[in-house]
Amino acid sequence: MIVIVDLGVGNLFNVLRVFNHVGIQAVITDDIEIIKSADKMVLSGVGSFKVGMDNMRKKGLTGVILQFLESGKPVLGVCLGMQMLMDYSEENGGVRGLGVISGRVRYLKSINGFLPGFTIPNIGWNTIEAGKSGWSGSVLGNVRVVDEFYFVHSLCAIAEEKYQLAVSSYAGITFSSVIQKGNVTGCQFHPEKSGDSGLKIIREFAKG
Amino acid sequence: MDRLVVNKKIRLIPRLDVKGSNLVKGVHLEGLRVLGRPEEFAAEYYKDKADEIIFMDSVASLYGRNNLHEIVKNVADKLFIPMTVGGGIRSIEDVDQLLRSGADKVAINTALFQDIEIVSRVSDYFGSQCMVVSIDVVRKSDGEYECVTDNGRERTGVEVFSWIERVVKLGAGELMVTSVDFEGTGKGYDVNLIKRISERFGIPVIACGGAGNKEHVLDVLRNGSADAAAMSSILHYDIANKLAKDGGFLPEGNNDFLKKSKTMGVKSIRNGIESISIFELKEYLHSKGVFLRMQKNTEF
């Protein structure tokens, strides 16, 4: 069973819907016991990094989430959920993340080279390009060069290269679009909102 | 803020106006025509690779609320692209209900004129990416633009640019700008207005209202610097024609148009408005150098 952790940031119902669509049982919860006993975990969110981390603490979930992340069981981080896996975000004046995958989260607009004329947030579809190691064996196993994914974000993750499964570009800035460490994978985009392409990732994560 | 001619990736968004359980199309001075089931149209658009979908409850003001939840749920269970829902949304509770039903974003207009702080509440609670401020606009005789509400029926006396400045400050994630004068006419978008708005505020602008052919869409993207173009007439008639030929469902209401289309085909009914599919539109724009998502959904 897949557990979608409820951190009170963002709409989780569409994440649930997409797992229902591929025929996998999933539940939205903030119950520690249910999370502990799940086979796989999804950390999804849209909104403030600080609010996400604070809610995690307030709900007493930090411990069980970190344990799950270290357990080797598959985890999928989506958007803010992916960003929280990292060390640090410069949002809200600077906030510590879970520190599971090294790297930091930065405002797109503050990165050197951000081209004028592009809006914030980055809202729209984009392709992803393989990082150094290629994709086989990861949740991106069936993803091809032409697949596109739906992004909506104002901050981006810059992960250490060895954890960078895929990169994307916006306004002249290249950032980590998919990160991976062991069985923990994170996507900056929304696989549950990326049509066929997104469904490939959801299926790959859900199976096995 | 100076906007260079940037080749940003744009989005094409079919806009579906719904009355009860039917898809309708309002036409300047001609009332509403019933075109069919919104879910069927949405499914066709998804297959044709629409980048997002917008559902507007066109009679929400009559009932005092948005009634699209059933349709939204049906669509969200099958179509995995972003969905924006609007019409009659007045409170955080309304937004919550719609997001639970499957909407990703909400479009709000009328209620903001009673309480503009809804923008900041929605944006704080659900994230600014969820908060699409919908702006319906008319051009006054002095050349200035005024905001209107209630689906174009009520004037507000509020000047558009000062309004936009306020909602952007409060946390609007995107602006959906509809020119009421142009909407349904097929004469094109108000490209100048869109350009002025796009160049002045740094947030994404969805141009809505007026597309009669593919050249209009190219114009508003290229010359209006719009981040997305929403359209109704040019897409709906193509699908209506297709579904009518397939021999299906004939809904109640003003369906003379559909009965005629079974025999005559759509082009002859709607003068001056081209009938095109999203995919054909994308191919055309792509051939003109517009940067957009070209890949087709193979699964349904």
Short mmCIF file of C-alpha atoms in Angstrom, two decimals:
data_model
loop_
_atom_site.label_atom_id
_atom_site.label_comp_id
_atom_site.label_asym_id
_atom_site.label_seq_id
_atom_site.Cartn_x
_atom_site.Cartn_y
_atom_site.Cartn_z
CA MET A 1 0.00 0.00 0.00
CA ILE A 2 1.18 3.49 -0.86
CA VAL A 3 0.92 6.22 1.71
CA ILE A 4 0.60 9.84 0.65
CA VAL A 5 1.71 11.87 3.63
CA ASP A 6 -0.60 14.73 4.52
CA LEU A 7 1.56 17.70 5.43
CA GLY A 8 -1.23 20.19 4.86
CA VAL A 9 0.48 21.83 1.90
CA GLY A 10 -1.13 21.42 -1.45
CA ASN A 11 -3.83 19.36 -3.06
CA LEU A 12 -3.19 15.66 -2.51
CA PHE A 13 -6.44 14.42 -3.98
CA ASN A 14 -5.13 14.39 -7.51
CA VAL A 15 -2.11 12.39 -6.40
CA LEU A 16 -4.53 9.85 -4.91
CA ARG A 17 -6.59 9.86 -8.10
CA VAL A 18 -3.68 8.99 -10.30
CA PHE A 19 -2.74 5.98 -8.18
CA ASN A 20 -6.37 4.84 -8.24
CA HIS A 21 -6.27 5.19 -12.00
CA VAL A 22 -3.31 2.80 -12.32
CA GLY A 23 -5.02 0.40 -9.96
CA ILE A 24 -2.84 0.73 -6.87
CA GLN A 25 -4.19 1.18 -3.37
CA ALA A 26 -3.11 4.47 -1.82
CA VAL A 27 -4.21 6.53 1.15
CA ILE A 28 -3.74 10.13 2.28
CA THR A 29 -2.84 10.22 5.95
CA ASP A 30 -0.83 11.83 8.73
CA ASP A 31 -1.15 8.80 11.00
CA ILE A 32 2.25 7.58 12.18
CA GLU A 33 1.32 3.89 12.34
CA ILE A 34 -0.17 3.85 8.88
CA ILE A 35 2.88 5.58 7.46
CA LYS A 36 5.23 3.15 9.21
CA SER A 37 3.48 0.12 7.82
CA ALA A 38 3.19 1.34 4.24
CA ASP A 39 5.22 -0.27 1.43
CA LYS A 40 5.91 3.00 -0.32
CA MET A 41 5.64 6.67 0.55
CA VAL A 42 4.78 9.77 -1.43
CA LEU A 43 5.75 13.20 -0.15
CA SER A 44 3.87 15.74 -2.18
CA GLY A 45 3.20 19.40 -1.71
CA VAL A 46 2.84 22.79 -3.26
CA GLY A 47 3.39 25.94 -1.29
CA SER A 48 5.75 27.15 1.37
CA PHE A 49 8.82 25.11 2.37
CA LYS A 50 8.66 26.54 5.87
CA VAL A 51 4.99 25.65 6.29
CA GLY A 52 5.69 22.14 5.01
CA MET A 53 8.58 21.55 7.42
CA ASP A 54 6.73 23.21 10.32
CA ASN A 55 3.66 21.06 9.74
CA MET A 56 5.84 17.97 9.63
CA ARG A 57 7.25 18.93 13.03
CA LYS A 58 3.89 19.96 14.50
CA LYS A 59 2.30 16.68 13.45
CA GLY A 60 5.19 14.76 14.94
CA LEU A 61 5.98 13.17 11.58
CA THR A 62 9.63 14.10 11.09
CA GLY A 63 10.87 10.96 12.82
CA VAL A 64 8.72 8.47 10.95
CA ILE A 65 9.44 10.17 7.62
CA LEU A 66 13.21 10.10 8.18
CA GLN A 67 13.00 6.45 9.24
CA PHE A 68 11.06 5.59 6.10
CA LEU A 69 13.61 7.45 3.98
CA GLU A 70 16.42 5.40 5.53
CA SER A 71 14.55 2.11 5.36
CA GLY A 72 15.19 1.44 1.68
CA LYS A 73 11.48 1.35 0.92
CA PRO A 74 10.58 3.38 -2.21
CA VAL A 75 9.78 7.05 -1.75
CA LEU A 76 8.54 9.55 -4.33
CA GLY A 77 8.86 13.26 -3.61
CA VAL A 78 6.75 15.60 -5.75
CA CYS A 79 7.34 19.33 -6.16
CA LEU A 80 7.69 20.75 -2.63
CA GLY A 81 7.97 17.15 -1.41
CA MET A 82 11.05 16.75 -3.59
CA GLN A 83 12.52 20.02 -2.40
CA MET A 84 12.11 19.06 1.27
CA LEU A 85 14.38 16.04 0.72
CA MET A 86 17.28 18.45 0.31
CA ASP A 87 19.50 20.16 2.87
CA TYR A 88 18.21 23.68 2.74
CA SER A 89 15.89 26.12 1.00
CA GLU A 90 16.40 29.85 0.71
CA GLU A 91 12.64 30.38 0.88
CA ASN A 92 11.16 32.16 3.92
CA GLY A 93 14.55 33.52 4.90
CA GLY A 94 16.26 30.14 4.93
CA VAL A 95 14.84 26.81 6.11
CA ARG A 96 16.43 23.43 6.81
CA GLY A 97 15.10 20.48 4.86
CA LEU A 98 15.25 16.77 5.62
CA GLY A 99 18.86 16.60 4.44
CA VAL A 100 18.51 13.25 2.73
CA ILE A 101 19.81 14.30 -0.69
CA SER A 102 22.56 16.91 -0.75
CA GLY A 103 21.86 20.14 -2.46
CA ARG A 104 19.87 23.28 -1.96
CA VAL A 105 16.68 24.94 -3.11
CA ARG A 106 16.97 28.41 -4.60
CA TYR A 107 14.72 31.07 -6.07
CA LEU A 108 14.88 30.70 -9.87
CA LYS A 109 14.94 34.44 -10.27
CA SER A 110 17.93 34.93 -7.99
CA ILE A 111 20.16 32.55 -9.91
CA ASN A 112 22.76 34.22 -12.09
CA GLY A 113 21.75 34.07 -15.72
CA PHE A 114 17.99 34.16 -15.25
CA LEU A 115 16.76 35.73 -18.48
CA PRO A 116 14.48 38.79 -18.39
CA GLY A 117 11.02 38.43 -19.88
CA PHE A 118 10.25 35.09 -18.25
CA THR A 119 7.54 34.95 -15.61
CA ILE A 120 7.61 33.61 -12.10
CA PRO A 121 6.31 31.05 -11.29
CA ASN A 122 7.50 28.79 -14.08
CA ILE A 123 4.18 27.33 -15.17
CA GLY A 124 4.09 24.95 -18.07
CA TRP A 125 5.40 21.85 -19.77
CA ASN A 126 9.00 20.95 -20.34
CA THR A 127 11.25 18.06 -21.28
CA ILE A 128 13.89 16.58 -19.02
CA GLU A 129 17.44 15.59 -19.91
CA ALA A 130 19.39 12.74 -18.39
CA GLY A 131 22.07 13.55 -15.84
CA LYS A 132 25.34 11.62 -15.89
CA SER A 133 24.06 8.18 -15.03
CA GLY A 134 21.12 7.71 -17.39
CA TRP A 135 17.68 6.46 -16.39
CA SER A 136 17.49 2.72 -16.55
CA GLY A 137 16.40 1.07 -13.36
CA SER A 138 14.81 4.24 -12.05
CA VAL A 139 11.19 5.45 -12.12
CA LEU A 140 12.16 7.12 -15.38
CA GLY A 141 12.76 3.73 -17.01
CA ASN A 142 10.10 4.23 -19.72
CA VAL A 143 10.53 7.95 -20.14
CA ARG A 144 11.85 9.12 -23.49
CA VAL A 145 13.52 12.30 -24.62
CA VAL A 146 10.25 13.60 -26.08
CA ASP A 147 8.20 13.15 -22.92
CA GLU A 148 7.14 16.39 -21.30
CA PHE A 149 6.08 17.16 -17.78
CA TYR A 150 4.07 19.88 -16.07
CA PHE A 151 6.02 22.25 -13.85
CA VAL A 152 4.76 24.93 -11.51
CA HIS A 153 7.34 26.43 -9.20
CA SER A 154 9.18 29.59 -8.22
CA LEU A 155 12.09 27.81 -6.53
CA CYS A 156 14.24 25.05 -7.94
CA ALA A 157 16.53 22.38 -6.57
CA ILE A 158 20.22 22.25 -7.37
CA ALA A 159 21.30 18.80 -6.23
CA GLU A 160 24.78 17.33 -6.05
CA GLU A 161 25.48 15.91 -9.49
CA LYS A 162 25.62 12.27 -8.47
CA TYR A 163 22.00 12.52 -7.26
CA GLN A 164 20.80 14.35 -10.30
CA LEU A 165 18.82 11.90 -12.42
CA ALA A 166 17.51 14.56 -14.80
CA VAL A 167 17.78 18.29 -15.42
CA SER A 168 15.54 20.85 -17.07
CA SER A 169 15.92 24.48 -18.10
CA TYR A 170 13.79 27.55 -17.67
CA ALA A 171 14.69 31.13 -18.46
CA GLY A 172 18.27 30.12 -19.09
CA ILE A 173 18.63 28.34 -15.74
CA THR A 174 19.34 24.62 -15.54
CA PHE A 175 18.09 22.88 -12.41
CA SER A 176 17.49 19.38 -11.09
CA SER A 177 14.16 18.13 -12.34
CA VAL A 178 14.53 14.58 -11.02
CA ILE A 179 16.79 13.52 -8.15
CA GLN A 180 17.51 10.08 -6.79
CA LYS A 181 19.39 8.45 -3.93
CA GLY A 182 18.87 4.75 -3.47
CA ASN A 183 15.11 4.16 -3.47
CA VAL A 184 14.28 7.79 -2.86
CA THR A 185 13.28 9.71 -5.99
CA GLY A 186 12.08 13.27 -6.30
CA CYS A 187 10.41 15.11 -9.19
CA GLN A 188 10.17 18.87 -9.38
CA PHE A 189 7.26 18.54 -11.84
CA HIS A 190 3.87 16.95 -11.18
CA PRO A 191 3.69 13.41 -12.56
CA GLU A 192 0.00 13.35 -11.61
CA LYS A 193 -0.65 16.27 -13.95
CA SER A 194 1.62 15.32 -16.83
CA GLY A 195 -0.70 13.25 -18.98
CA ASP A 196 0.76 10.05 -20.45
CA SER A 197 4.31 10.96 -19.61
CA GLY A 198 3.50 11.39 -15.94
CA LEU A 199 1.58 8.12 -15.88
CA LYS A 200 4.74 6.29 -16.95
CA ILE A 201 6.47 7.49 -13.81
CA ILE A 202 3.48 6.75 -11.57
CA ARG A 203 3.23 3.20 -12.96
CA GLU A 204 6.94 2.60 -12.59
CA PHE A 205 6.88 3.78 -9.00
CA ALA A 206 3.72 1.85 -8.17
CA LYS A 207 4.69 -1.54 -9.60
CA GLY A 208 6.84 -4.16 -7.88
CA MET B 1 9.54 45.86 -16.99
CA ASP B 2 10.94 45.45 -20.44
CA ARG B 3 9.96 42.25 -22.16
CA LEU B 4 12.32 41.03 -24.82
CA VAL B 5 10.93 38.86 -27.56
CA VAL B 6 11.52 35.68 -25.66
CA ASN B 7 10.76 32.29 -27.05
CA LYS B 8 9.00 30.91 -24.02
CA LYS B 9 6.98 27.73 -24.12
CA ILE B 10 3.33 28.65 -24.29
CA ARG B 11 0.20 26.72 -23.35
CA LEU B 12 -3.03 26.19 -25.27
CA ILE B 13 -6.09 25.85 -23.10
CA PRO B 14 -9.61 24.96 -24.22
CA ARG B 15 -12.16 26.85 -22.22
CA LEU B 16 -15.46 25.04 -21.62
CA ASP B 17 -18.47 27.03 -20.44
CA VAL B 18 -20.96 24.84 -18.68
CA LYS B 19 -24.66 25.27 -17.98
CA GLY B 20 -26.05 22.51 -15.79
CA SER B 21 -24.64 19.37 -17.35
CA ASN B 22 -24.13 20.78 -20.82
CA LEU B 23 -21.31 22.46 -22.62
CA VAL B 24 -22.53 25.74 -24.04
CA LYS B 25 -21.14 28.49 -26.14
CA GLY B 26 -22.17 32.05 -25.51
CA VAL B 27 -22.14 34.18 -28.55
CA HIS B 28 -22.13 37.96 -28.46
CA LEU B 29 -25.80 38.93 -28.57
CA GLU B 30 -26.99 35.48 -29.65
CA GLY B 31 -27.44 33.74 -26.32
CA LEU B 32 -26.28 30.27 -25.47
CA ARG B 33 -26.04 27.29 -27.75
CA VAL B 34 -25.89 23.79 -26.32
CA LEU B 35 -23.03 21.78 -27.77
CA GLY B 36 -22.95 18.55 -25.79
CA ARG B 37 -21.46 16.86 -22.73
CA PRO B 38 -18.46 18.69 -21.22
CA GLU B 39 -16.78 15.41 -20.24
CA GLU B 40 -16.76 14.19 -23.84
CA PHE B 41 -15.29 17.41 -25.12
CA ALA B 42 -12.69 17.42 -22.39
CA ALA B 43 -11.69 13.86 -23.27
CA GLU B 44 -11.21 14.84 -26.92
CA TYR B 45 -9.11 17.83 -25.93
CA TYR B 46 -6.96 15.67 -23.67
CA LYS B 47 -6.36 13.24 -26.52
CA ASP B 48 -5.50 16.13 -28.79
CA LYS B 49 -2.91 17.26 -26.30
CA ALA B 50 -4.46 20.33 -24.70
CA ASP B 51 -1.97 21.65 -22.14
CA GLU B 52 -4.65 22.43 -19.56
CA ILE B 53 -8.42 22.74 -19.37
CA ILE B 54 -10.67 25.50 -18.03
CA PHE B 55 -14.25 24.92 -16.89
CA MET B 56 -16.44 27.93 -16.22
CA ASP B 57 -19.87 27.68 -14.67
CA SER B 58 -21.75 30.10 -16.90
CA VAL B 59 -24.87 30.26 -14.74
CA ALA B 60 -23.24 30.32 -11.30
CA SER B 61 -24.51 33.81 -10.59
CA LEU B 62 -28.11 32.63 -11.04
CA TYR B 63 -27.65 29.97 -8.36
CA GLY B 64 -25.28 31.93 -6.18
CA ARG B 65 -22.61 29.25 -6.37
CA ASN B 66 -20.47 27.04 -8.54
CA ASN B 67 -22.11 23.74 -9.50
CA LEU B 68 -19.43 21.99 -11.46
CA HIS B 69 -18.29 19.47 -8.84
CA GLU B 70 -19.72 16.38 -10.54
CA ILE B 71 -18.22 17.25 -13.89
CA VAL B 72 -14.90 18.17 -12.28
CA LYS B 73 -14.77 14.81 -10.48
CA ASN B 74 -15.62 12.87 -13.62
CA VAL B 75 -12.93 14.65 -15.59
CA ALA B 76 -10.27 14.51 -12.85
CA ASP B 77 -10.61 10.73 -12.56
CA LYS B 78 -9.53 10.24 -16.14
CA LEU B 79 -7.68 13.26 -17.47
CA PHE B 80 -4.33 14.01 -15.92
CA ILE B 81 -3.64 17.57 -16.96
CA PRO B 82 -4.17 20.75 -14.95
CA MET B 83 -7.77 21.84 -14.56
CA THR B 84 -8.91 25.34 -13.69
CA VAL B 85 -12.47 25.86 -12.51
CA GLY B 86 -14.36 29.13 -12.17
CA GLY B 87 -17.76 30.75 -11.93
CA GLY B 88 -19.46 31.73 -8.68
CA ILE B 89 -16.55 31.00 -6.35
CA ARG B 90 -16.87 33.18 -3.27
CA SER B 91 -14.98 31.69 -0.35
CA ILE B 92 -12.16 29.47 0.89
CA GLU B 93 -14.73 26.73 1.49
CA ASP B 94 -15.83 26.93 -2.16
CA VAL B 95 -12.20 26.63 -3.24
CA ASP B 96 -11.59 23.71 -0.91
CA GLN B 97 -14.61 21.83 -2.28
CA LEU B 98 -13.49 22.31 -5.86
CA LEU B 99 -9.90 21.29 -5.17
CA ARG B 100 -11.16 18.15 -3.44
CA SER B 101 -13.31 17.41 -6.46
CA GLY B 102 -10.24 17.54 -8.66
CA ALA B 103 -9.55 21.12 -9.67
CA ASP B 104 -5.92 22.26 -9.55
CA LYS B 105 -6.61 25.95 -9.84
CA VAL B 106 -9.59 28.24 -9.31
CA ALA B 107 -10.54 31.29 -11.33
CA ILE B 108 -12.26 34.05 -9.40
CA ASN B 109 -13.61 37.39 -10.62
CA THR B 110 -16.92 38.76 -9.28
CA ALA B 111 -16.40 37.86 -5.60
CA LEU B 112 -13.14 39.83 -5.49
CA PHE B 113 -15.03 43.07 -5.94
CA GLN B 114 -16.82 42.41 -2.64
CA ASP B 115 -13.70 41.12 -0.94
CA ILE B 116 -10.36 41.42 -2.71
CA GLU B 117 -8.64 39.72 0.22
CA ILE B 118 -9.94 36.38 -1.05
CA VAL B 119 -6.85 36.46 -3.29
CA SER B 120 -4.46 36.49 -0.34
CA ARG B 121 -6.47 33.94 1.65
CA VAL B 122 -6.59 31.46 -1.22
CA SER B 123 -2.98 32.09 -2.06
CA ASP B 124 -1.79 31.70 1.55
CA TYR B 125 -3.87 28.64 2.20
CA PHE B 126 -3.58 26.73 -1.06
CA GLY B 127 -0.62 28.40 -2.75
CA SER B 128 -0.56 31.21 -5.28
CA GLN B 129 -0.27 28.73 -8.16
CA CYS B 130 -3.88 27.82 -7.40
CA MET B 131 -5.16 31.40 -7.52
CA VAL B 132 -6.04 32.49 -11.06
CA VAL B 133 -7.51 35.96 -11.02
CA SER B 134 -10.02 36.15 -13.82
CA ILE B 135 -10.50 39.60 -15.28
CA ASP B 136 -13.31 40.45 -17.69
CA VAL B 137 -12.70 43.70 -19.44
CA VAL B 138 -14.55 46.23 -21.58
CA ARG B 139 -13.05 49.11 -23.39
CA LYS B 140 -14.65 52.45 -22.66
CA SER B 141 -15.20 55.24 -25.16
CA ASP B 142 -12.27 57.16 -23.68
CA GLY B 143 -9.98 54.26 -24.49
CA GLU B 144 -9.54 53.12 -20.92
CA TYR B 145 -10.34 49.58 -19.82
CA GLU B 146 -12.88 48.80 -17.14
CA CYS B 147 -13.42 45.59 -15.17
CA VAL B 148 -16.82 43.94 -15.45
CA THR B 149 -18.41 41.13 -13.45
CA ASP B 150 -21.29 38.63 -13.50
CA ASN B 151 -20.29 37.21 -16.82
CA GLY B 152 -20.08 40.61 -18.47
CA ARG B 153 -23.35 41.97 -17.12
CA GLU B 154 -22.19 44.41 -14.42
CA ARG B 155 -19.80 47.34 -14.72
CA THR B 156 -17.56 48.00 -11.71
CA GLY B 157 -16.09 51.41 -12.48
CA VAL B 158 -12.69 49.91 -11.64
CA GLU B 159 -9.80 50.59 -13.98
CA VAL B 160 -8.04 47.42 -15.09
CA PHE B 161 -4.37 48.19 -14.51
CA SER B 162 -4.82 49.46 -10.98
CA TRP B 163 -6.93 46.37 -10.25
CA ILE B 164 -4.25 44.04 -11.58
CA GLU B 165 -1.60 45.77 -9.51
CA ARG B 166 -3.62 45.12 -6.37
CA VAL B 167 -4.33 41.45 -7.05
CA VAL B 168 -0.74 40.75 -8.01
CA LYS B 169 0.41 42.25 -4.70
CA LEU B 170 -2.07 40.05 -2.85
CA GLY B 171 -0.67 36.87 -4.38
CA ALA B 172 -2.37 36.10 -7.66
CA GLY B 173 -0.54 33.26 -9.40
CA GLU B 174 -1.88 33.89 -12.90
CA LEU B 175 -4.14 36.33 -14.69
CA MET B 176 -6.86 35.18 -17.08
CA VAL B 177 -7.87 38.16 -19.15
CA THR B 178 -11.09 38.05 -21.18
CA SER B 179 -12.11 40.86 -23.48
CA VAL B 180 -15.88 40.86 -23.28
CA ASP B 181 -16.11 42.99 -26.43
CA PHE B 182 -14.21 40.37 -28.42
CA GLU B 183 -15.45 37.17 -26.79
CA GLY B 184 -17.47 34.90 -29.06
CA THR B 185 -17.11 37.22 -32.03
CA GLY B 186 -14.27 35.39 -33.70
CA LYS B 187 -12.59 38.69 -34.53
CA GLY B 188 -9.43 38.02 -32.57
CA TYR B 189 -8.06 38.73 -29.10
CA ASP B 190 -7.41 42.21 -27.80
CA VAL B 191 -3.71 41.84 -28.50
CA ASN B 192 -2.78 45.36 -27.39
CA LEU B 193 -4.39 44.91 -24.01
CA ILE B 194 -2.72 41.54 -23.50
CA LYS B 195 0.64 42.98 -24.51
CA ARG B 196 0.36 45.87 -22.08
CA ILE B 197 -0.57 43.56 -19.22
CA SER B 198 2.14 40.99 -20.04
CA GLU B 199 4.83 43.62 -20.24
CA ARG B 200 3.92 45.35 -17.04
CA PHE B 201 3.43 42.52 -14.51
CA GLY B 202 5.78 39.58 -14.15
CA ILE B 203 3.16 36.87 -13.70
CA PRO B 204 1.74 34.51 -16.33
CA VAL B 205 -1.10 35.86 -18.48
CA ILE B 206 -3.73 33.67 -20.11
CA ALA B 207 -5.39 35.48 -23.01
CA CYS B 208 -9.05 34.62 -23.38
CA GLY B 209 -11.81 35.71 -25.72
CA GLY B 210 -12.05 36.30 -29.44
CA ALA B 211 -10.08 33.69 -31.34
CA GLY B 212 -11.73 33.05 -34.71
CA ASN B 213 -8.85 31.40 -36.49
CA LYS B 214 -5.34 30.12 -35.96
CA GLU B 215 -3.77 33.41 -37.02
CA HIS B 216 -5.46 35.15 -34.10
CA VAL B 217 -3.88 32.69 -31.70
CA LEU B 218 -0.46 33.24 -33.26
CA ASP B 219 -0.97 37.00 -33.00
CA VAL B 220 -1.79 37.05 -29.28
CA LEU B 221 1.13 34.73 -28.45
CA ARG B 222 3.71 36.46 -30.60
CA ASN B 223 2.63 40.09 -30.45
CA GLY B 224 0.69 40.01 -27.19
CA SER B 225 3.40 38.10 -25.29
CA ALA B 226 0.73 35.93 -23.71
CA ASP B 227 1.96 32.92 -21.75
CA ALA B 228 -1.13 30.96 -22.68
CA ALA B 229 -4.08 31.27 -25.01
CA ALA B 230 -7.52 30.03 -24.08
CA MET B 231 -10.18 29.49 -26.71
CA SER B 232 -13.69 28.14 -27.11
CA SER B 233 -15.48 28.59 -30.43
CA ILE B 234 -12.74 27.50 -32.79
CA LEU B 235 -12.27 24.23 -30.92
CA HIS B 236 -15.79 23.37 -29.77
CA TYR B 237 -17.36 23.40 -33.20
CA ASP B 238 -14.76 21.00 -34.52
CA ILE B 239 -15.44 18.52 -31.73
CA ALA B 240 -19.23 19.07 -31.87
CA ASN B 241 -19.12 18.22 -35.53
CA LYS B 242 -17.07 15.11 -34.88
CA LEU B 243 -19.30 13.90 -32.06
CA ALA B 244 -22.49 14.66 -34.03
CA LYS B 245 -21.19 12.66 -37.00
CA ASP B 246 -20.42 9.77 -34.67
CA GLY B 247 -24.17 9.70 -34.14
CA GLY B 248 -24.32 10.30 -30.44
CA PHE B 249 -26.15 12.15 -27.77
CA LEU B 250 -28.42 15.08 -28.49
CA PRO B 251 -28.83 17.19 -25.36
CA GLU B 252 -31.86 19.26 -24.39
CA GLY B 253 -31.94 22.99 -24.69
CA ASN B 254 -31.06 25.11 -27.66
CA ASN B 255 -29.75 22.34 -29.82
CA ASP B 256 -30.86 23.49 -33.27
CA PHE B 257 -27.23 24.05 -34.00
CA LEU B 258 -26.39 20.40 -33.35
CA LYS B 259 -29.34 19.11 -35.38
CA LYS B 260 -28.23 21.23 -38.32
CA SER B 261 -24.62 20.18 -38.01
CA LYS B 262 -25.56 16.56 -38.58
CA THR B 263 -26.54 17.43 -42.10
CA MET B 264 -24.62 20.55 -42.95
CA GLY B 265 -21.32 20.45 -41.10
CA VAL B 266 -20.13 23.16 -38.81
CA LYS B 267 -18.35 25.62 -41.06
CA SER B 268 -21.53 26.70 -42.75
CA ILE B 269 -23.26 27.45 -39.45
CA ARG B 270 -20.71 29.71 -37.90
CA ASN B 271 -19.54 32.33 -40.35
CA GLY B 272 -16.13 33.75 -39.84
CA ILE B 273 -15.04 31.23 -37.23
CA GLU B 274 -12.61 28.54 -38.29
CA SER B 275 -13.06 25.03 -37.04
CA ILE B 276 -9.79 23.47 -35.94
CA SER B 277 -8.49 20.84 -33.56
CA ILE B 278 -5.96 21.57 -30.84
CA PHE B 279 -3.48 19.34 -32.54
CA GLU B 280 -3.83 21.14 -35.90
CA LEU B 281 -3.51 24.44 -34.09
CA LYS B 282 -0.32 23.27 -32.39
CA GLU B 283 1.14 22.11 -35.68
CA TYR B 284 0.41 25.46 -37.25
CA LEU B 285 1.93 27.43 -34.37
CA HIS B 286 4.95 25.13 -34.30
CA SER B 287 5.50 25.74 -38.01
CA LYS B 288 5.53 29.45 -37.24
CA GLY B 289 8.28 29.05 -34.67
CA VAL B 290 6.16 29.13 -31.54
CA PHE B 291 7.67 27.05 -28.73
CA LEU B 292 5.12 24.63 -27.31
CA ARG B 293 4.51 21.04 -26.22
CA MET B 294 4.13 18.85 -29.28
CA GLN B 295 4.02 15.30 -27.97
CA LYS B 296 0.70 13.42 -28.26
CA ASN B 297 -1.00 11.46 -25.44
CA THR B 298 -1.05 7.86 -26.49
CA GLU B 299 -2.96 6.50 -23.57
CA PHE B 300 -6.51 7.19 -22.65
#
